[in-house]
Amino acid sequence: MAGGFELPVLTMDAITYPPLDTPKQVAEDVWVVDSGPHEVAGLSLPVRMSVFRLTSGDLILISPTRLTEQLVTSLKELGTIRHLVAPNLAHWSYISAWQAGFPRAICWVAPNLRRRPSAKAKLRIDHELSDAPPAAWRGEVDTVAVRGLGLAEIALFHSASRTLVLTDLIVNLERDKLSAPLAFGAGLMGSLAPSGKAPIYTRFLMRLGGKKAAGAARRLVALQPERVIFAHGTWFQSDATGRLRDALSWLL
């Protein structure tokens, strides 16, 4: 604007973690797929899917991101797309496209998602996840349900690689990947790297889960993960157990 002040416009690559929509291996039988930017209430955020491969060759897609032909081709080279996971009440919007492309894939959802009319109308929900992992995953992937007031998140732990996947239980946004207003808001919410936590409203609702929520958080730390992956921001590639304990200190 002539004579005025213009905020810098961030490009897609500046907001996200390229290369996008392609599996990037982080451990044996574990990949991340960075995507986005994902628009939430008019705000642009990076978003991430995690992928586990079972010994059967079946793939578990956790918090699926947008479906692209290139991504599908790459995943098929890794295994069979068999399980689609909506790990909380927010990360399910892309699953319908994956169901259309892979009608035999099993859809697993967080507790209470089937009660949301919008999700029920768009998804074929096959099973609800809990603290007991599905039989097909047993011995390879553990599940931990963290429940608060009106929300729940399922954490998944890949035992062989000691990889823990969360979704929004930790948000660790990098300031230089955010617009100025969003960086300010993320700071207020307590979700800025390097010590980001769940947004303050999520923490409030999770605390209302009481002893069960705190016990679930202790169980996550007790797993002693070597890496912790989550949907938004830079994930914990080193000192993961210590950083996880700090990020969940509000619940522990």
JSON list of C-alpha atoms in Angstrom, two decimals, residues 1 8-9 12 33 38 41 45-47 52 54 70 74 89 104 123 128 145 156 172 178 215 218 221 230 252:
[
{"chain": "A", "resi": 1, "resn": "MET", "atom": "CA", "xyz": [0.00, 0.00, 0.00]},
{"chain": "A", "resi": 8, "resn": "PRO", "atom": "CA", "xyz": [5.38, -9.48, 4.51]},
{"chain": "A", "resi": 9, "resn": "VAL", "atom": "CA", "xyz": [3.53, -12.27, 2.74]},
{"chain": "A", "resi": 12, "resn": "MET", "atom": "CA", "xyz": [3.85, -21.75, 0.90]},
{"chain": "A", "resi": 33, "resn": "VAL", "atom": "CA", "xyz": [4.43, -36.47, 5.23]},
{"chain": "A", "resi": 38, "resn": "HIS", "atom": "CA", "xyz": [-3.79, -25.82, 6.27]},
{"chain": "A", "resi": 41, "resn": "ALA", "atom": "CA", "xyz": [-10.07, -19.89, 11.03]},
{"chain": "A", "resi": 45, "resn": "LEU", "atom": "CA", "xyz": [-0.50, -23.56, 9.44]},
{"chain": "A", "resi": 46, "resn": "PRO", "atom": "CA", "xyz": [1.87, -26.35, 8.47]},
{"chain": "A", "resi": 47, "resn": "VAL", "atom": "CA", "xyz": [0.30, -29.78, 8.90]},
{"chain": "A", "resi": 52, "resn": "PHE", "atom": "CA", "xyz": [3.69, -46.57, 10.31]},
{"chain": "A", "resi": 54, "resn": "LEU", "atom": "CA", "xyz": [3.38, -53.04, 10.17]},
{"chain": "A", "resi": 70, "resn": "GLN", "atom": "CA", "xyz": [2.33, -38.52, -6.34]},
{"chain": "A", "resi": 74, "resn": "SER", "atom": "CA", "xyz": [4.99, -43.18, -3.15]},
{"chain": "A", "resi": 89, "resn": "LEU", "atom": "CA", "xyz": [-11.82, -34.47, 16.96]},
{"chain": "A", "resi": 104, "resn": "ARG", "atom": "CA", "xyz": [-11.20, -51.19, 1.72]},
{"chain": "A", "resi": 123, "resn": "LEU", "atom": "CA", "xyz": [-16.90, -40.42, 6.92]},
{"chain": "A", "resi": 128, "resn": "GLU", "atom": "CA", "xyz": [-13.32, -46.21, 17.65]},
{"chain": "A", "resi": 145, "resn": "ALA", "atom": "CA", "xyz": [-6.19, -42.26, 24.98]},
{"chain": "A", "resi": 156, "resn": "LEU", "atom": "CA", "xyz": [0.20, -43.98, 18.86]},
{"chain": "A", "resi": 172, "resn": "ASN", "atom": "CA", "xyz": [5.48, -26.26, 18.46]},
{"chain": "A", "resi": 178, "resn": "LEU", "atom": "CA", "xyz": [4.09, -17.65, 10.84]},
{"chain": "A", "resi": 215, "resn": "GLY", "atom": "CA", "xyz": [-2.28, -40.71, 34.18]},
{"chain": "A", "resi": 218, "resn": "ARG", "atom": "CA", "xyz": [2.50, -40.07, 32.64]},
{"chain": "A", "resi": 221, "resn": "VAL", "atom": "CA", "xyz": [6.44, -40.13, 29.22]},
{"chain": "A", "resi": 230, "resn": "PHE", "atom": "CA", "xyz": [2.98, -34.13, 15.98]},
{"chain": "A", "resi": 252, "resn": "LEU", "atom": "CA", "xyz": [1.67, -34.12, 34.65]}
]
